[in-house]
Short mmCIF file of C-alpha atoms in Angstrom, two decimals:
data_model
loop_
_atom_site.label_atom_id
_atom_site.label_comp_id
_atom_site.label_asym_id
_atom_site.label_seq_id
_atom_site.Cartn_x
_atom_site.Cartn_y
_atom_site.Cartn_z
CA MET A 405 -18.43 0.88 -13.11
CA ALA A 406 -17.82 -2.50 -13.61
CA ARG A 407 -18.73 -5.47 -11.36
CA THR A 408 -18.34 -8.62 -10.32
CA ASP A 409 -19.53 -11.21 -8.27
CA GLN A 410 -16.36 -10.50 -5.50
CA VAL A 411 -14.99 -7.83 -6.30
CA ARG A 412 -16.59 -4.11 -7.89
CA VAL A 413 -15.77 -1.05 -8.67
CA SER A 414 -18.24 1.97 -8.51
CA ILE A 415 -17.48 6.35 -8.51
CA VAL A 416 -18.98 8.61 -5.91
CA SER A 417 -19.44 11.99 -6.11
CA GLY A 418 -20.84 13.80 -3.69
CA ARG A 419 -20.99 11.14 -0.79
CA GLN A 420 -23.27 9.12 -3.23
CA GLN A 421 -22.84 6.37 -5.81
CA LEU A 422 -23.56 7.25 -9.02
CA ARG A 423 -25.69 5.52 -10.81
CA GLU A 424 -23.90 2.70 -13.99
CA HIS A 425 -25.90 2.11 -17.17
CA ASP A 426 -25.26 0.10 -19.56
CA PRO A 427 -23.04 1.39 -22.99
CA PRO A 428 -25.47 1.12 -25.91
CA ASN A 429 -25.61 -1.93 -28.57
CA ASP A 430 -23.48 -0.02 -30.57
CA ASP A 431 -20.48 0.65 -28.72
CA LEU A 432 -17.42 -0.37 -29.52
CA SER A 433 -15.65 -0.03 -26.39
CA SER A 434 -15.23 -3.40 -24.94
CA ILE A 435 -14.04 -4.10 -28.52
CA GLY A 436 -10.50 -6.47 -29.43
CA ALA A 437 -11.01 -8.07 -24.84
CA ASP A 438 -11.12 -10.86 -26.51
CA GLU A 439 -8.68 -11.08 -28.90
CA LEU A 440 -6.49 -11.22 -26.04
CA GLU A 441 -4.68 -14.66 -25.00
CA TRP A 442 -6.43 -15.43 -22.03
CA PRO A 443 -10.16 -15.21 -20.37
CA LEU A 444 -10.54 -12.17 -18.62
CA VAL A 445 -13.57 -9.90 -17.79
CA THR A 446 -14.59 -6.98 -19.20
CA LYS A 447 -17.36 -4.64 -17.81
CA VAL A 448 -18.54 -1.84 -19.59
CA LYS A 449 -20.66 0.79 -17.80
CA TYR A 450 -21.66 5.16 -17.67
CA ILE A 451 -22.43 7.43 -15.49
CA GLU A 452 -23.38 10.98 -15.42
CA ALA A 453 -21.19 13.08 -14.55
CA ILE A 454 -20.93 16.27 -12.37
CA ALA A 455 -19.76 19.69 -13.64
CA GLY A 456 -17.23 20.66 -11.76
CA ALA A 457 -17.80 18.19 -8.68
CA LYS A 458 -15.30 15.95 -7.27
CA PHE A 459 -15.44 12.69 -7.62
CA THR A 460 -13.73 9.50 -5.72
CA ILE A 461 -12.77 6.11 -7.05
CA ARG A 462 -14.45 3.12 -5.01
CA CYS A 463 -12.39 -0.42 -5.37
CA GLU A 464 -13.99 -3.07 -3.40
CA VAL A 465 -13.78 -6.73 -2.69
CA LYS A 466 -15.69 -9.18 -0.99
CA PRO A 467 -15.03 -11.74 1.66
CA GLY A 468 -14.50 -15.19 -0.58
CA PHE A 469 -12.73 -14.02 -3.04
CA GLN A 470 -10.80 -16.26 -4.42
CA PHE A 471 -7.12 -15.16 -4.97
CA GLY A 472 -5.57 -17.52 -6.08
CA ASN A 473 -1.61 -18.44 -5.87
CA ALA A 474 -1.90 -14.83 -5.65
CA ASN A 475 -1.39 -12.72 -2.72
CA CYS A 476 -3.22 -9.80 -4.06
CA LEU A 477 -4.66 -7.92 -6.08
CA ASP A 478 -3.60 -4.78 -8.10
CA PHE A 479 -5.73 -2.19 -8.78
CA ASP A 480 -4.47 0.08 -11.72
CA ILE A 481 -6.56 2.94 -12.38
CA TRP A 482 -6.85 5.06 -15.30
CA VAL A 483 -8.51 8.65 -15.62
CA ASP A 484 -8.64 10.54 -18.65
CA GLY A 485 -6.17 8.02 -20.17
CA GLN A 486 -3.24 9.08 -17.82
CA ARG A 487 -1.92 6.48 -16.04
CA ILE A 488 -3.22 7.02 -11.97
CA MET A 489 -0.67 5.13 -9.24
CA GLY A 490 -3.59 2.66 -7.71
CA THR A 491 -3.91 0.89 -4.91
CA MET A 492 -2.74 -2.80 -4.04
CA CYS A 493 -5.39 -5.12 -2.11
CA PRO A 494 -3.26 -7.64 0.31
CA LYS A 495 -4.95 -11.10 0.98
CA SER A 496 -4.64 -11.11 4.25
CA LEU A 497 -6.76 -7.93 4.77
CA VAL A 498 -9.44 -9.98 2.87
CA LYS A 499 -8.94 -13.24 5.01
CA SER A 500 -8.86 -11.10 8.15
CA SER A 501 -12.02 -9.24 7.55
CA ARG A 502 -15.62 -10.19 7.51
CA TYR A 503 -16.59 -7.19 5.32
CA GLY A 504 -13.64 -7.61 2.86
CA TRP A 505 -11.95 -4.66 1.79
CA THR A 506 -12.09 -1.45 0.20
CA GLU A 507 -10.62 1.91 -0.64
CA ASN A 508 -11.50 5.48 -2.01
CA TYR A 509 -9.32 6.99 -4.08
CA SER A 510 -9.88 10.30 -4.65
CA GLY A 511 -6.84 11.39 -6.52
CA GLU A 512 -3.27 11.20 -7.83
CA ASP A 513 -0.72 11.56 -5.15
CA PHE A 514 2.25 13.60 -6.21
CA TRP A 515 5.36 14.19 -5.05
CA THR A 516 6.16 17.88 -4.38
CA GLY A 517 9.41 17.52 -3.29
CA THR A 518 9.46 17.21 0.41
CA SER A 519 6.10 14.69 0.88
CA TRP A 520 3.42 13.39 -0.74
CA ALA A 521 0.16 15.31 -1.09
CA ARG A 522 -2.95 14.62 -3.60
CA ARG A 523 -4.11 16.32 -6.16
CA PRO A 524 -8.44 15.69 -5.96
CA PHE A 525 -9.92 13.91 -9.28
CA ARG A 526 -12.17 16.53 -10.73
CA TRP A 527 -14.78 16.21 -13.40
CA SER A 528 -14.44 19.84 -15.06
CA ASN A 529 -16.85 22.14 -16.74
CA LEU A 530 -16.11 21.33 -20.24
CA VAL A 531 -17.52 22.46 -23.19
CA THR A 532 -18.64 20.89 -26.32
CA THR A 533 -18.98 22.15 -29.97
CA ASP A 534 -20.19 21.21 -32.64
CA SER A 535 -17.75 22.58 -35.12
CA SER A 536 -15.35 19.65 -37.41
CA TYR A 537 -12.22 17.80 -35.82
CA SER A 538 -9.34 17.03 -37.26
CA ALA A 539 -7.41 13.47 -36.57
CA GLU A 540 -4.87 15.17 -34.08
CA GLU A 541 -8.00 16.37 -31.89
CA THR A 542 -9.68 13.04 -32.13
CA GLU A 543 -6.18 11.25 -30.56
CA LYS A 544 -5.77 14.45 -28.70
CA TYR A 545 -9.35 14.12 -27.00
CA HIS A 546 -10.98 10.45 -27.04
CA ASN A 547 -9.86 9.73 -23.39
CA ILE A 548 -11.61 12.45 -21.95
CA GLY A 549 -14.17 11.20 -19.99
CA THR A 550 -12.72 7.61 -19.28
CA ILE A 551 -12.35 6.02 -16.28
CA GLN A 552 -10.38 2.82 -16.89
CA VAL A 553 -9.94 -0.19 -13.83
CA GLU A 554 -7.89 -2.86 -13.88
CA VAL A 555 -7.59 -5.62 -11.59
CA TRP A 556 -4.71 -8.07 -12.04
CA ARG A 557 -4.23 -10.92 -9.15
CA CYS A 558 -0.35 -10.74 -8.54
CA TRP A 559 1.66 -11.73 -6.31
CA GLU A 560 4.15 -9.22 -4.04
CA GLU A 561 6.84 -10.17 -1.89
CA GLU A 562 6.47 -6.36 0.24
CA ILE A 563 3.72 -4.39 0.50
CA VAL A 564 5.39 -1.05 0.72
CA PRO A 565 3.14 1.49 2.26
CA LYS A 566 3.28 4.71 -0.15
CA GLU A 567 5.37 7.09 3.01
CA ARG A 568 8.46 4.38 2.63
CA ARG A 569 8.54 4.73 -1.15
CA LYS A 570 11.48 5.36 -2.73
CA VAL A 571 10.68 8.59 -5.60
CA TYR A 572 13.72 8.94 -8.03
CA ASP A 573 14.90 12.44 -8.42
CA THR A 574 14.93 13.60 -12.03
CA VAL A 575 18.01 12.36 -13.45
CA GLU A 576 20.03 14.65 -16.19
CA SER A 577 22.80 12.63 -17.33
CA VAL A 578 23.12 8.56 -17.56
CA PRO A 579 26.38 7.11 -18.59
CA GLU A 580 25.89 5.19 -22.07
CA LYS A 581 27.34 2.10 -20.98
CA ILE A 582 24.76 1.64 -18.04
CA VAL A 583 22.06 2.45 -20.75
CA LYS A 584 23.73 0.02 -23.01
CA GLY A 585 23.67 2.10 -25.84
CA ALA A 586 19.65 2.73 -25.81
CA ALA A 587 18.18 5.57 -26.00
CA LEU A 588 16.01 6.99 -23.11
CA ASP A 589 13.34 8.90 -23.92
CA MET A 590 12.62 11.34 -20.89
CA CYS A 591 9.73 13.69 -20.00
CA THR A 592 9.29 15.58 -16.15
CA LYS A 593 6.16 17.31 -15.02
#
């Protein structure tokens, strides 16, 4: 996938890094990035999906990366338009290794009620048709097949291992004074 000189994101399937393709000249996927208020580097690459195969998102930071005032990099991962809890790369791990830092992210972590589990990333056996489509369908399916990784410099007081993260149970009711009268939308899966 996209890469800069010191930060690289790639997609691996069957232990092979998938070949990347540059977007066509009429591709609109990076439109709007130049309208943001701060300088960003946006890279767009295409890969060919392998129906039914599992895949991994590999995030790498090479030695010599300039963290600036940050003490870590936050990799926010989105698959099919859904945010997946990403990973953090502490500056100390990059600085202490002559090889840099690599994290292979192979699925979505979720809480089973007693422990963490991982649902692997897998390309679906998508069936496409030539039929007409509505605006509702466009909105519903426009992110299918997208993998987006945002990399942010950040400062973390303490990077908490996944095993120690607090998972809050679903709340059925909340006293109004706590939320100061604000309406809350809640969703459980």
